[in-house]
mmCIF file of C-alpha atoms and ligand atoms in Angstrom:
data_model
loop_
_atom_site.group_PDB
_atom_site.id
_atom_site.type_symbol
_atom_site.label_atom_id
_atom_site.label_comp_id
_atom_site.label_asym_id
_atom_site.label_seq_id
_atom_site.Cartn_x
_atom_site.Cartn_y
_atom_site.Cartn_z
ATOM 1 C CA MET A 1 0.000 0.000 0.000
ATOM 2 C CA LEU A 2 1.174 3.501 -0.836
ATOM 3 C CA ILE A 3 -0.156 6.561 0.993
ATOM 4 C CA ALA A 4 0.638 10.184 0.211
ATOM 5 C CA GLN A 5 0.308 12.715 2.993
ATOM 6 C CA ILE A 6 -0.159 16.439 2.553
ATOM 7 C CA SER A 7 -1.007 18.964 5.220
ATOM 8 C CA ASP A 8 -1.831 22.506 6.195
ATOM 9 C CA LEU A 9 -3.352 23.798 2.977
ATOM 10 C CA HIS A 10 -4.680 26.974 4.667
ATOM 11 C CA ILE A 11 -7.038 27.956 1.846
ATOM 12 C CA GLN A 12 -8.366 31.454 2.521
ATOM 13 C CA GLU A 13 -10.787 33.802 0.796
ATOM 14 C CA SER A 14 -9.425 36.986 2.237
ATOM 15 C CA GLY A 15 -7.141 38.026 4.983
ATOM 16 C CA LYS A 16 -3.626 38.848 5.945
ATOM 17 C CA ASP A 17 -0.955 37.237 3.781
ATOM 18 C CA LYS A 18 -3.393 35.737 1.246
ATOM 19 C CA GLU A 19 -1.489 37.268 -1.665
ATOM 20 C CA LEU A 20 1.871 36.421 -0.132
ATOM 21 C CA ILE A 21 1.093 32.776 0.602
ATOM 22 C CA GLN A 22 -0.984 31.938 -2.514
ATOM 23 C CA ALA A 23 -2.368 28.811 -0.904
ATOM 24 C CA GLU A 24 -4.639 27.890 -3.830
ATOM 25 C CA HIS A 25 -1.830 28.106 -6.358
ATOM 26 C CA HIS A 26 0.419 25.973 -4.171
ATOM 27 C CA LEU A 27 -2.290 23.374 -3.625
ATOM 28 C CA SER A 28 -2.850 23.102 -7.376
ATOM 29 C CA THR A 29 0.876 22.569 -7.902
ATOM 30 C CA CYS A 30 0.848 19.933 -5.171
ATOM 31 C CA ILE A 31 -2.089 18.114 -6.739
ATOM 32 C CA GLN A 32 -0.381 18.114 -10.134
ATOM 33 C CA THR A 33 2.693 16.616 -8.470
ATOM 34 C CA LEU A 34 0.650 13.883 -6.780
ATOM 35 C CA ASN A 35 -1.266 13.125 -9.983
ATOM 36 C CA ARG A 36 2.028 12.495 -11.810
ATOM 37 C CA LEU A 37 3.194 9.891 -9.300
ATOM 38 C CA ALA A 38 3.790 6.407 -10.638
ATOM 39 C CA PRO A 39 2.921 4.133 -9.036
ATOM 40 C CA ARG A 40 -0.173 5.989 -8.067
ATOM 41 C CA PRO A 41 -0.795 6.193 -4.316
ATOM 42 C CA ASP A 42 -3.817 4.270 -3.086
ATOM 43 C CA LEU A 43 -4.825 7.126 -0.844
ATOM 44 C CA VAL A 44 -3.983 10.702 0.118
ATOM 45 C CA VAL A 45 -4.374 11.705 3.748
ATOM 46 C CA ILE A 46 -4.702 15.419 4.462
ATOM 47 C CA THR A 47 -3.793 16.137 8.054
ATOM 48 C CA GLY A 48 -5.670 19.307 8.898
ATOM 49 C CA ASP A 49 -5.648 23.092 8.600
ATOM 50 C CA LEU A 50 -7.508 22.671 5.342
ATOM 51 C CA THR A 51 -8.596 26.314 5.514
ATOM 52 C CA GLU A 52 -7.303 29.436 7.246
ATOM 53 C CA HIS A 53 -10.502 30.574 8.982
ATOM 54 C CA GLY A 54 -12.912 27.629 8.766
ATOM 55 C CA ARG A 55 -15.320 29.662 6.617
ATOM 56 C CA LYS A 56 -17.797 27.991 4.322
ATOM 57 C CA GLN A 57 -16.522 29.879 1.296
ATOM 58 C CA GLU A 58 -13.017 28.595 1.977
ATOM 59 C CA TYR A 59 -14.233 24.979 1.920
ATOM 60 C CA LEU A 60 -16.198 25.785 -1.239
ATOM 61 C CA THR A 61 -12.938 26.990 -2.795
ATOM 62 C CA LEU A 62 -11.048 23.951 -1.526
ATOM 63 C CA LYS A 63 -13.466 21.327 -2.787
ATOM 64 C CA PRO A 64 -13.056 21.816 -6.556
ATOM 65 C CA LEU A 65 -9.287 22.045 -6.107
ATOM 66 C CA LEU A 66 -9.277 18.644 -4.391
ATOM 67 C CA ALA A 67 -11.596 17.301 -7.094
ATOM 68 C CA GLU A 68 -8.598 17.558 -9.437
ATOM 69 C CA LEU A 69 -6.842 14.880 -7.402
ATOM 70 C CA ASN A 70 -6.899 11.523 -9.205
ATOM 71 C CA ILE A 71 -6.532 9.656 -5.928
ATOM 72 C CA PRO A 72 -9.080 9.079 -3.132
ATOM 73 C CA TYR A 73 -8.452 11.262 -0.115
ATOM 74 C CA LEU A 74 -9.321 11.465 3.573
ATOM 75 C CA LEU A 75 -9.603 14.692 5.570
ATOM 76 C CA ILE A 76 -9.063 15.488 9.215
ATOM 77 C CA PRO A 77 -9.584 18.920 10.804
ATOM 78 C CA GLY A 78 -6.890 21.167 12.229
ATOM 79 C CA ASN A 79 -7.107 24.101 14.588
ATOM 80 C CA HIS A 80 -7.901 26.460 11.681
ATOM 81 C CA ASP A 81 -10.894 24.387 10.596
ATOM 82 C CA SER A 82 -14.571 24.380 11.456
ATOM 83 C CA PRO A 83 -15.940 20.851 11.889
ATOM 84 C CA ALA A 84 -19.445 22.072 11.062
ATOM 85 C CA MET A 85 -18.420 23.805 7.818
ATOM 86 C CA LEU A 86 -16.162 20.922 6.832
ATOM 87 C CA ARG A 87 -19.013 18.438 7.299
ATOM 88 C CA ASP A 88 -21.436 20.707 5.473
ATOM 89 C CA VAL A 89 -19.356 21.259 2.345
ATOM 90 C CA PHE A 90 -17.823 17.758 2.204
ATOM 91 C CA HIS A 91 -21.178 16.138 3.056
ATOM 92 C CA GLU A 92 -20.589 13.138 0.784
ATOM 93 C CA HIS A 93 -17.537 12.177 2.869
ATOM 94 C CA ALA A 94 -19.621 9.928 5.083
ATOM 95 C CA TYR A 95 -16.762 9.228 7.491
ATOM 96 C CA LEU A 96 -16.891 12.892 8.631
ATOM 97 C CA GLN A 97 -20.456 12.451 9.920
ATOM 98 C CA THR A 98 -19.425 10.814 13.171
ATOM 99 C CA GLY A 99 -22.506 11.592 15.253
ATOM 100 C CA SER A 100 -20.242 13.213 17.824
ATOM 101 C CA PRO A 101 -18.705 16.677 18.191
ATOM 102 C CA PHE A 102 -15.393 15.124 17.208
ATOM 103 C CA ILE A 103 -14.271 14.092 13.747
ATOM 104 C CA GLN A 104 -12.735 10.779 14.728
ATOM 105 C CA TYR A 105 -13.118 7.770 12.475
ATOM 106 C CA VAL A 106 -11.661 4.444 11.460
ATOM 107 C CA ILE A 107 -11.319 3.174 7.885
ATOM 108 C CA ASP A 108 -10.840 -0.551 7.392
ATOM 109 C CA ASP A 109 -10.803 -0.580 3.585
ATOM 110 C CA TRP A 110 -7.046 -1.079 3.113
ATOM 111 C CA PRO A 111 -4.242 -3.318 4.407
ATOM 112 C CA LEU A 112 -3.298 -0.414 6.669
ATOM 113 C CA ARG A 113 -6.049 0.471 9.096
ATOM 114 C CA ILE A 114 -6.596 4.240 9.302
ATOM 115 C CA VAL A 115 -7.542 5.685 12.695
ATOM 116 C CA ALA A 116 -8.168 9.433 12.709
ATOM 117 C CA LEU A 117 -8.153 11.361 15.972
ATOM 118 C CA ASP A 118 -9.531 14.863 16.498
ATOM 119 C CA THR A 119 -7.070 17.001 18.495
ATOM 120 C CA THR A 120 -8.851 20.310 17.950
ATOM 121 C CA ILE A 121 -10.478 22.504 20.591
ATOM 122 C CA PRO A 122 -13.072 25.022 19.338
ATOM 123 C CA MET A 123 -11.692 28.563 19.019
ATOM 124 C CA ARG A 124 -8.195 27.560 20.155
ATOM 125 C CA SER A 125 -4.910 27.064 18.342
ATOM 126 C CA ASP A 126 -3.488 24.545 20.766
ATOM 127 C CA GLY A 127 -4.772 21.007 20.808
ATOM 128 C CA GLY A 128 -5.973 18.490 23.339
ATOM 129 C CA LEU A 129 -7.321 15.001 23.802
ATOM 130 C CA CYS A 130 -10.096 14.663 26.367
ATOM 131 C CA ALA A 131 -11.139 11.474 28.149
ATOM 132 C CA GLU A 132 -13.940 10.829 25.640
ATOM 133 C CA ARG A 133 -11.620 10.932 22.655
ATOM 134 C CA LEU A 134 -8.978 8.820 24.366
ATOM 135 C CA GLN A 135 -11.575 6.227 25.355
ATOM 136 C CA TRP A 136 -12.689 6.056 21.735
ATOM 137 C CA LEU A 137 -9.059 5.554 20.675
ATOM 138 C CA SER A 138 -8.568 2.843 23.287
ATOM 139 C CA ASN A 139 -11.693 0.997 22.159
ATOM 140 C CA THR A 140 -10.799 1.395 18.480
ATOM 141 C CA LEU A 141 -7.230 0.116 18.833
ATOM 142 C CA ALA A 142 -8.467 -2.843 20.884
ATOM 143 C CA GLN A 143 -10.675 -3.949 17.971
ATOM 144 C CA ALA A 144 -7.716 -4.822 15.728
ATOM 145 C CA PRO A 145 -4.522 -5.203 17.757
ATOM 146 C CA ASP A 146 -2.738 -7.155 15.019
ATOM 147 C CA THR A 147 -3.636 -5.070 11.971
ATOM 148 C CA PRO A 148 -0.982 -2.589 10.812
ATOM 149 C CA THR A 149 -2.444 0.776 11.726
ATOM 150 C CA LEU A 150 -1.846 4.426 10.959
ATOM 151 C CA VAL A 151 -3.028 7.074 13.403
ATOM 152 C CA LEU A 152 -3.791 10.509 11.950
ATOM 153 C CA MET A 153 -3.902 13.581 14.187
ATOM 154 C CA HIS A 154 -3.301 17.277 13.487
ATOM 155 C CA HIS A 155 -1.337 18.280 16.592
ATOM 156 C CA PRO A 156 1.671 15.971 17.061
ATOM 157 C CA PRO A 157 1.979 14.157 20.403
ATOM 158 C CA PHE A 158 5.506 15.417 21.063
ATOM 159 C CA GLU A 159 7.382 18.632 21.811
ATOM 160 C CA THR A 160 9.180 19.883 18.738
ATOM 161 C CA GLY A 161 11.762 22.312 20.113
ATOM 162 C CA ILE A 162 10.149 25.148 18.153
ATOM 163 C CA LYS A 163 9.063 27.035 21.244
ATOM 164 C CA LYS A 164 6.292 29.164 19.822
ATOM 165 C CA MET A 165 4.711 26.140 18.149
ATOM 166 C CA ASP A 166 5.068 24.018 21.271
ATOM 167 C CA GLU A 167 3.000 26.662 23.067
ATOM 168 C CA LEU A 168 0.290 25.797 20.497
ATOM 169 C CA GLY A 169 0.880 22.066 20.650
ATOM 170 C CA LEU A 170 -1.041 19.151 22.101
ATOM 171 C CA LEU A 171 -1.166 20.628 25.581
ATOM 172 C CA THR A 172 -3.622 18.268 27.228
ATOM 173 C CA GLY A 173 -3.938 14.505 27.062
ATOM 174 C CA ARG A 174 -0.465 13.824 25.727
ATOM 175 C CA ALA A 175 0.664 11.552 28.553
ATOM 176 C CA ALA A 176 -2.664 9.734 28.553
ATOM 177 C CA PHE A 177 -2.401 9.293 24.789
ATOM 178 C CA ALA A 178 1.033 7.686 25.229
ATOM 179 C CA GLU A 179 -0.471 5.306 27.790
ATOM 180 C CA VAL A 180 -3.302 4.324 25.450
ATOM 181 C CA ILE A 181 -0.992 3.449 22.555
ATOM 182 C CA ALA A 182 1.703 1.817 24.711
ATOM 183 C CA PRO A 183 0.459 -1.799 24.253
ATOM 184 C CA TYR A 184 0.105 -1.531 20.468
ATOM 185 C CA GLY A 185 3.104 -2.600 18.428
ATOM 186 C CA ASN A 186 0.885 -2.625 15.337
ATOM 187 C CA ILE A 187 0.807 1.195 15.073
ATOM 188 C CA GLU A 188 3.119 1.765 12.142
ATOM 189 C CA ARG A 189 3.139 5.530 12.379
ATOM 190 C CA ILE A 190 1.355 8.539 13.856
ATOM 191 C CA LEU A 191 0.964 11.019 10.993
ATOM 192 C CA CYS A 192 0.529 14.653 11.993
ATOM 193 C CA GLY A 193 0.395 18.162 10.564
ATOM 194 C CA HIS A 194 0.381 21.579 12.267
ATOM 195 C CA LEU A 195 4.170 22.088 12.183
ATOM 196 C CA HIS A 196 4.517 22.857 8.470
ATOM 197 C CA ARG A 197 7.789 20.956 8.266
ATOM 198 C CA THR A 198 9.093 17.409 8.551
ATOM 199 C CA MET A 199 9.890 16.032 11.986
ATOM 200 C CA LEU A 200 10.139 12.572 13.495
ATOM 201 C CA CYS A 201 9.949 11.519 17.119
ATOM 202 C CA ARG A 202 9.599 8.188 18.859
ATOM 203 C CA VAL A 203 6.363 8.058 20.852
ATOM 204 C CA GLY A 204 5.866 4.888 22.839
ATOM 205 C CA PRO A 205 5.953 1.844 20.561
ATOM 206 C CA THR A 206 5.950 3.796 17.311
ATOM 207 C CA VAL A 207 7.187 6.877 15.474
ATOM 208 C CA ALA A 208 5.239 10.096 15.129
ATOM 209 C CA SER A 209 5.962 12.409 12.224
ATOM 210 C CA THR A 210 4.869 15.778 10.925
ATOM 211 C CA CYS A 211 4.412 16.794 7.304
ATOM 212 C CA PRO A 212 5.428 19.980 5.470
ATOM 213 C CA GLY A 213 2.776 22.470 4.452
ATOM 214 C CA THR A 214 1.639 22.607 0.855
ATOM 215 C CA ALA A 215 2.308 26.368 0.748
ATOM 216 C CA HIS A 216 4.274 27.987 3.590
ATOM 217 C CA GLN A 217 6.635 26.432 6.129
ATOM 218 C CA ILE A 218 7.249 27.269 9.781
ATOM 219 C CA THR A 219 10.732 28.719 10.273
ATOM 220 C CA LEU A 220 13.150 26.256 11.853
ATOM 221 C CA ASP A 221 14.035 28.074 15.092
ATOM 222 C CA LEU A 222 15.169 25.973 18.044
ATOM 223 C CA ASN A 223 16.035 28.949 20.270
ATOM 224 C CA ALA A 224 14.566 28.319 23.705
ATOM 225 C CA ASP A 225 13.926 32.057 24.083
ATOM 226 C CA ALA A 226 12.327 32.572 20.668
ATOM 227 C CA GLN A 227 9.955 35.514 20.883
ATOM 228 C CA ALA A 228 7.916 35.152 17.730
ATOM 229 C CA LEU A 229 6.647 32.644 15.243
ATOM 230 C CA SER A 230 7.380 33.116 11.567
ATOM 231 C CA PHE A 231 6.974 31.329 8.274
ATOM 232 C CA ASN A 232 9.020 31.140 5.110
ATOM 233 C CA PHE A 233 8.943 29.691 1.637
ATOM 234 C CA GLU A 234 11.279 26.778 1.914
ATOM 235 C CA PRO A 235 10.159 24.331 -0.794
ATOM 236 C CA PRO A 236 6.822 22.790 0.168
ATOM 237 C CA GLY A 237 6.658 19.042 0.380
ATOM 238 C CA TYR A 238 4.653 15.909 0.899
ATOM 239 C CA GLN A 239 5.339 12.482 2.260
ATOM 240 C CA LEU A 240 4.961 9.084 0.669
ATOM 241 C CA HIS A 241 4.431 6.235 3.094
ATOM 242 C CA TRP A 242 5.276 2.960 1.380
ATOM 243 C CA GLN A 243 4.424 -0.338 2.985
ATOM 244 C CA GLY A 244 7.366 -2.648 2.470
ATOM 245 C CA ALA A 245 8.111 -6.099 3.866
ATOM 246 C CA GLN A 246 9.583 -4.749 7.107
ATOM 247 C CA GLY A 247 6.964 -2.086 7.736
ATOM 248 C CA LEU A 248 6.227 1.425 6.624
ATOM 249 C CA VAL A 249 8.959 3.447 4.913
ATOM 250 C CA THR A 250 8.429 7.209 4.763
ATOM 251 C CA HIS A 251 9.826 9.204 1.875
ATOM 252 C CA HIS A 252 9.966 12.970 2.120
ATOM 253 C CA ALA A 253 9.528 14.570 -1.288
ATOM 254 C CA THR A 254 9.426 18.103 -2.631
ATOM 255 C CA ILE A 255 6.480 19.559 -4.506
ATOM 256 C CA GLY A 256 7.203 20.894 -7.971
ATOM 257 C CA GLU A 257 9.034 20.011 -11.141
ATOM 258 C CA PHE A 258 12.816 19.807 -11.170
ATOM 259 C CA PRO A 259 15.515 19.073 -13.788
ATOM 260 C CA GLY A 260 16.209 15.388 -14.381
ATOM 261 C CA PRO A 261 16.173 12.485 -14.019
ATOM 262 C CA TYR A 262 19.661 11.977 -15.482
ATOM 263 C CA SER A 263 21.103 8.494 -15.960
ATOM 264 C CA PHE A 264 24.189 7.578 -13.917
HETATM 265 FE FE1 LIG B 1 -1.155 24.929 9.796
HETATM 266 FE FE1 LIG B 2 -2.445 23.769 12.899
#
């Protein structure tokens, strides 16, 4: 199985930095890149911050852009999203209609089981996992303890060293989350967004990773006394998670067209 991951599209209708970031243009370029992939991924997972403000018009702009993707895709919300607007505009994505305030779901259609967790808190940038969501995760993992599983969540369950982003990280439920996943050696990876750059960290029995943004990246600043958060235009990227014989192999790749290939 081959899964592409993209994240943090931040589609916006109007607002600060719209012209600078050009999120729609970058998403189109990303989709063209994914559509050229051979072999074709079985699935694209999009790990949150689909829009900038969670406005209906932003989802209405996003939807036809994603319709250009020649690969099925799954969505999870990020802190910039509105679950209600997401469900409204993407109403045919039945997995979003969870019957709960949280967009948490499991997909058993592929060799890799997909378990999506909702780390968002209404009107807040930081994330959290309450007892209800963690109980759902515990029950869900217990249903298939031997099936290779991917967990999707927007806020990563680890500190990144980027101080101003860690202040907006998964601030509640992180230790309890680690306890819930501790018995499960079948979790191949925890795939996250929010950080707008690639990171890896061991979390319990598995590895958690973050994905670049499709448009703008968070500046790599590991100063413990960093005073401000900033973004830049390092090349946007995506990740390709390839299921090989020994488990999942993650390839980081850059969005765009580049010279080559040249034969050795
Ligand atoms: Fe984001
Ligand atoms: Fe985010």
